[in-house]
Short mmCIF file of C-alpha atoms in Angstrom, two decimals:
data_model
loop_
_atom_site.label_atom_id
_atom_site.label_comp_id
_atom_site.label_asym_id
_atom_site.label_seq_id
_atom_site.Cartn_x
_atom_site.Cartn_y
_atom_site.Cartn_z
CA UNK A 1 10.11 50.59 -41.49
CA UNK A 2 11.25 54.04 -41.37
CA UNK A 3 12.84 55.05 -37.87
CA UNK A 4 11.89 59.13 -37.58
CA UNK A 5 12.23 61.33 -34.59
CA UNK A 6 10.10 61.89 -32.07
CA UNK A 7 8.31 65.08 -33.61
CA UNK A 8 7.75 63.78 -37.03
CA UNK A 9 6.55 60.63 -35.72
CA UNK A 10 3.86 62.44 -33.95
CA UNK A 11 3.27 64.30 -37.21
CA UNK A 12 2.72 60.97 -38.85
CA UNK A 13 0.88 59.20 -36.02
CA UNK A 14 -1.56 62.39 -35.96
CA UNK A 15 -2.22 61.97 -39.94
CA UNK A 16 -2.09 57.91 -39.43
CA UNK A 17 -5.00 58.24 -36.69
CA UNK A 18 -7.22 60.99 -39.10
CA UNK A 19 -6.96 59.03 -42.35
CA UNK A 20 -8.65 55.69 -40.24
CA UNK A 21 -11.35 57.89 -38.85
CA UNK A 22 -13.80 56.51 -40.11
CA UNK A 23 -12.36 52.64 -41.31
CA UNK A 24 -9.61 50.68 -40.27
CA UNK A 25 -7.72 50.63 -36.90
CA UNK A 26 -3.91 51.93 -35.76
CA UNK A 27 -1.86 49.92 -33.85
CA UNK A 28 0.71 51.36 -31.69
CA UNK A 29 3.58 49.03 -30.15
CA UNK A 30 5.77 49.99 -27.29
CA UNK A 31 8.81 47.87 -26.19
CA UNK A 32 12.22 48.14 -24.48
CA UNK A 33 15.22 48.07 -26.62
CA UNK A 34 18.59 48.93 -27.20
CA UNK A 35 17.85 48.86 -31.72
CA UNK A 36 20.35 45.78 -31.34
CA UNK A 37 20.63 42.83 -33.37
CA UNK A 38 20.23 39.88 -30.76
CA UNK A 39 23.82 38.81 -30.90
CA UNK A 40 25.06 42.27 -29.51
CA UNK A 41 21.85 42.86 -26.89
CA UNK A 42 23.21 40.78 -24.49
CA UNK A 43 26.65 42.87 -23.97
CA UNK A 44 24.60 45.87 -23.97
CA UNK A 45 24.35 48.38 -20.77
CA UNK A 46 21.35 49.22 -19.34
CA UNK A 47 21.79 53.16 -20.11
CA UNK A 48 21.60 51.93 -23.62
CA UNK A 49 17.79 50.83 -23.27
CA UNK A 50 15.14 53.03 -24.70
CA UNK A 51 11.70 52.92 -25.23
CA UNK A 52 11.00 51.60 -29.12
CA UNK A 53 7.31 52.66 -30.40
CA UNK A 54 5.77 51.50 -33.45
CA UNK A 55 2.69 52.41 -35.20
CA UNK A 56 1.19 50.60 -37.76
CA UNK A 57 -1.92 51.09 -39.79
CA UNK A 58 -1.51 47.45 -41.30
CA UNK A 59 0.13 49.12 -44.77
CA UNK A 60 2.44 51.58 -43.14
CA UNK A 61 4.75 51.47 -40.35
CA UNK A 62 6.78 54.18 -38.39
CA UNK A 63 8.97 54.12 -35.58
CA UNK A 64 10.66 55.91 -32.95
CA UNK A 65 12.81 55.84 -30.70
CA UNK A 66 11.98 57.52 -26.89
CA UNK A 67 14.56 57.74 -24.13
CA UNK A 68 13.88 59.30 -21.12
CA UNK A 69 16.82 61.46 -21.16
CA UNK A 70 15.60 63.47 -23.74
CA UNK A 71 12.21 63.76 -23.43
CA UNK A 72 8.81 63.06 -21.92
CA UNK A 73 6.33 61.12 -23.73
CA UNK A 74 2.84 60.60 -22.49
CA UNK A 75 0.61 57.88 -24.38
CA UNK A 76 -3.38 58.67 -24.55
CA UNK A 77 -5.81 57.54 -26.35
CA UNK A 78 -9.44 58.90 -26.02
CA UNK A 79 -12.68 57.25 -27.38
CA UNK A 80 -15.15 60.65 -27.94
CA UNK A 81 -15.99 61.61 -31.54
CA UNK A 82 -14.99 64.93 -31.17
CA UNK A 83 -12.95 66.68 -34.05
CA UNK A 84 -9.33 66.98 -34.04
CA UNK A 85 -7.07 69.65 -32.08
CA UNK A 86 -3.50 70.01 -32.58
CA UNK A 87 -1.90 72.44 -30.50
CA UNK A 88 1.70 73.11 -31.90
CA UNK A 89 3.03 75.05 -29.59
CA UNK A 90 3.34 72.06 -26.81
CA UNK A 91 3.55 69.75 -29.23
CA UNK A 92 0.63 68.06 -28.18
CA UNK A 93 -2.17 66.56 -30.22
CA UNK A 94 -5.63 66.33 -29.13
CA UNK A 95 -8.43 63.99 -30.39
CA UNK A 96 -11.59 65.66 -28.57
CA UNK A 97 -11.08 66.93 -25.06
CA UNK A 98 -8.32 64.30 -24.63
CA UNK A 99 -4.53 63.97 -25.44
CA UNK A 100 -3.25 61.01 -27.68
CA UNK A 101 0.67 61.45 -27.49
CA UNK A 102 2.13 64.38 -26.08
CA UNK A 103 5.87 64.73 -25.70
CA UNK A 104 7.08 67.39 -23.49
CA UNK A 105 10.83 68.35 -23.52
CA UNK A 106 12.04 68.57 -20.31
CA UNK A 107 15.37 70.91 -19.42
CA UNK A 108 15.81 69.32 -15.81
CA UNK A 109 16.34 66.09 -17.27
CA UNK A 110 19.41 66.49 -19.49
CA UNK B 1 -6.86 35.69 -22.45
CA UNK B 2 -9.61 38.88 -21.86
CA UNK B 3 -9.28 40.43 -18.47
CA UNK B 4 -12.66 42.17 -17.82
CA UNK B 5 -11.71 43.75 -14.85
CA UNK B 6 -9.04 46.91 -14.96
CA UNK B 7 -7.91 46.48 -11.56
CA UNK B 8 -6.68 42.77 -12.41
CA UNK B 9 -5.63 43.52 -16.18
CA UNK B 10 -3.05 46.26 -14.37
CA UNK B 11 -1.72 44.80 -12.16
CA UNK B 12 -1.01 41.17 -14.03
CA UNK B 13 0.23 43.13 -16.81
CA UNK B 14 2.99 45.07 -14.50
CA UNK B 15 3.97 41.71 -12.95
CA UNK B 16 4.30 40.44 -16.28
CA UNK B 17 6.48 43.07 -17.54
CA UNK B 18 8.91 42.38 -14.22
CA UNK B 19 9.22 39.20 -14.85
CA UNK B 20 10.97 39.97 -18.54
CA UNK B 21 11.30 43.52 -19.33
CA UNK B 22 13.27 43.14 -22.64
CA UNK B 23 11.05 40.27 -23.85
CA UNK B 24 7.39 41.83 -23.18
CA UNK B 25 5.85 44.40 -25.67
CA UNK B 26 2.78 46.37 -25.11
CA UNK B 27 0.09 47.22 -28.25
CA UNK B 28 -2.87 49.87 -27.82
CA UNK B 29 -4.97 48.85 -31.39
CA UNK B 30 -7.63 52.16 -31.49
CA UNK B 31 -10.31 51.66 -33.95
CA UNK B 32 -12.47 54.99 -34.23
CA UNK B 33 -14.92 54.11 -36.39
CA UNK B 34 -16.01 51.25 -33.22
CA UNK B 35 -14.76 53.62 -30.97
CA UNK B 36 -13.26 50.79 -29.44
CA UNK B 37 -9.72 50.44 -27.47
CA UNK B 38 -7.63 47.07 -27.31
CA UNK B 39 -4.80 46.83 -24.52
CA UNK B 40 -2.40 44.07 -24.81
CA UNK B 41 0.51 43.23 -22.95
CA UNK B 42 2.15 39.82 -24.12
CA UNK B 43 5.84 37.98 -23.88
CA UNK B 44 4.96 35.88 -26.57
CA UNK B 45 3.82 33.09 -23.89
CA UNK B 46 1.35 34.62 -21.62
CA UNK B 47 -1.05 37.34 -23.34
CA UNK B 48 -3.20 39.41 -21.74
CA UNK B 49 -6.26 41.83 -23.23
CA UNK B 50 -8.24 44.21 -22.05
CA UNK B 51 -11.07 46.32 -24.02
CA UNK B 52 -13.08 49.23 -23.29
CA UNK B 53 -15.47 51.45 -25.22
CA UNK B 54 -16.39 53.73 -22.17
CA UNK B 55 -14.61 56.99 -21.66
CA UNK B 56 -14.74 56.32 -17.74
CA UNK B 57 -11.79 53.95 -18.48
CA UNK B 58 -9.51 56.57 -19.87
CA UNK B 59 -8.26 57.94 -17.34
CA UNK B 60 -6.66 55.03 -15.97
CA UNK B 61 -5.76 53.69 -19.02
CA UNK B 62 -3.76 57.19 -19.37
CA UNK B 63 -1.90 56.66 -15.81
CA UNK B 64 -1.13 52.80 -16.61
CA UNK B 65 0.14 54.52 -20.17
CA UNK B 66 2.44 56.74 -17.97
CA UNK B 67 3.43 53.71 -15.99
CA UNK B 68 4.27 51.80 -18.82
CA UNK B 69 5.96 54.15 -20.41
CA UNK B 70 8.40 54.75 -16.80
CA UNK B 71 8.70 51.20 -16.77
CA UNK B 72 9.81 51.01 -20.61
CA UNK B 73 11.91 53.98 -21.15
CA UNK B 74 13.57 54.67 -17.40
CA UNK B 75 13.65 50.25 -16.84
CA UNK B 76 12.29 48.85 -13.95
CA UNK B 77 14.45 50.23 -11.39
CA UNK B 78 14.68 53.81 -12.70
CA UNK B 79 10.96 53.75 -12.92
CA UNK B 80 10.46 52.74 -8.97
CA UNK B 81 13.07 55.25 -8.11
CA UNK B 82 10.38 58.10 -9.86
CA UNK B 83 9.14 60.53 -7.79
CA UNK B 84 5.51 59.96 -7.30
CA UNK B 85 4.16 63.45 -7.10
CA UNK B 86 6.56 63.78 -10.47
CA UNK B 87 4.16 60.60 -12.05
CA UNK B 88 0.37 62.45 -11.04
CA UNK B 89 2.12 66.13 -12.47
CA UNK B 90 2.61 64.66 -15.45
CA UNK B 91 -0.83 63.00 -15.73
CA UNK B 92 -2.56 65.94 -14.93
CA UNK B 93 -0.52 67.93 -17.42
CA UNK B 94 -1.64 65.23 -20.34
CA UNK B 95 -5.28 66.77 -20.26
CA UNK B 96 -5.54 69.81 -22.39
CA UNK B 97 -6.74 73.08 -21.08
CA UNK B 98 -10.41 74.01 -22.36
CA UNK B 99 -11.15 76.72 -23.83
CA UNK B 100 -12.36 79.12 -21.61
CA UNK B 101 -15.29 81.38 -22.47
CA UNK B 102 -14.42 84.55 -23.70
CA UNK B 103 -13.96 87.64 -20.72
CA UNK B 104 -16.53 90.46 -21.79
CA UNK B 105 -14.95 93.51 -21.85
CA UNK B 106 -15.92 96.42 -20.04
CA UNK B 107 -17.39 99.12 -22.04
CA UNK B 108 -16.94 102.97 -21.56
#
């Protein structure tokens, strides 16, 4: 499993969810986790919790890692058959009129 | 176990998380070709499921994303302490502008 920042996992999500457009489906996993083995999770602080998110197409699997220190991320998934939209400047990706993922960097939080 | 109602699949699935935030894990499967979305929230003992293929769903399958994604990232307590105007801002923001049609410009 390859473990890739934020922006190229959205790269990769984006080209995950247009090569299954019209077969297969994309699985994406979100947990809480500090990327410890379980020995050392237990002695772990809280601040040292993130937000792990997997995405899996059942061959290939990417990860990321998402604290809320650094940035935003927004989760949506939309059902309409429209074509793709990416919109680089915000970073956001659009699947018809609605957002999949959209990560917005945020100055007041760091 | 399906939930068909939204309201119930929520709510459960929050209470779930509380009771073990580090051991719960939450999987959106999207299959386009179906046009069909899967919600599942599950500690491994207790699963819960929720599917929809109606866009009428999305939007609060967007704010339960944002919730979820407080809940995961900020942990329970840093999530509650979130401002709620901050939490409807950000959903809003999610929804990308349309394209306006174009101004006509004034001739002579």
């Amino acid at each position: 499993m390859v473990l890739l920042s934020p922006d190229s996992f959205l790269n990769q999500l984006t080209r995950m969810y247009s090569k299954h457009r019209n077969s297969g489906s994309v699985f994406v996993t979100t947990k809480r986790s500090n990327m410890k083995s379980p020995k050392y999770r237990e002695k772990a602080k809280e601040e040292d919790y993130a937000c792990l998110v997997r995405a899996s197409d059942g061959k290939n699997t990417i990860s990321t890692v998402v604290s809320i220190v650094d940035c935003k991320l927004l989760f949506f998934c939309s059902l309409s058959d429209l074509h793709w939209k990416c919109d680089w400047s915000t970073t956001q990706f659009c699947f018809g009129n609605a957002c999949i993922l959209r990560i917005e960097r945020s100055a007041q939080l760091r | 176990m399906y939930l068909r109602s939204w309201e119930s699949f929520a709510s459960q699935a929050e209470e779930l998380y509380r009771k073990d935030p580090l051991g719960t894990r939450y999987l959106m499967k999207y299959r386009h070709c179906d046009g069909k979305l899967e919600l599942k929230v599950t500690d491994d003992r207790t699963c819960l499921k929720f599917t929809t293929d109606q866009q009428s769903d999305l939007q609060a399958i967007e704010r339960f994303n944002n919730r979820f994604f407080a809940l995961m990232a900020r942990g329970v307590e840093g999530a509650d302490s979130m401002d709620p105007k901050e939490v409807e801002a950000s959903t809003q923001a999610a929804v990308p502008q349309q394209h306006k049609g174009r101004k006509q410009r004034r001739r002579g």
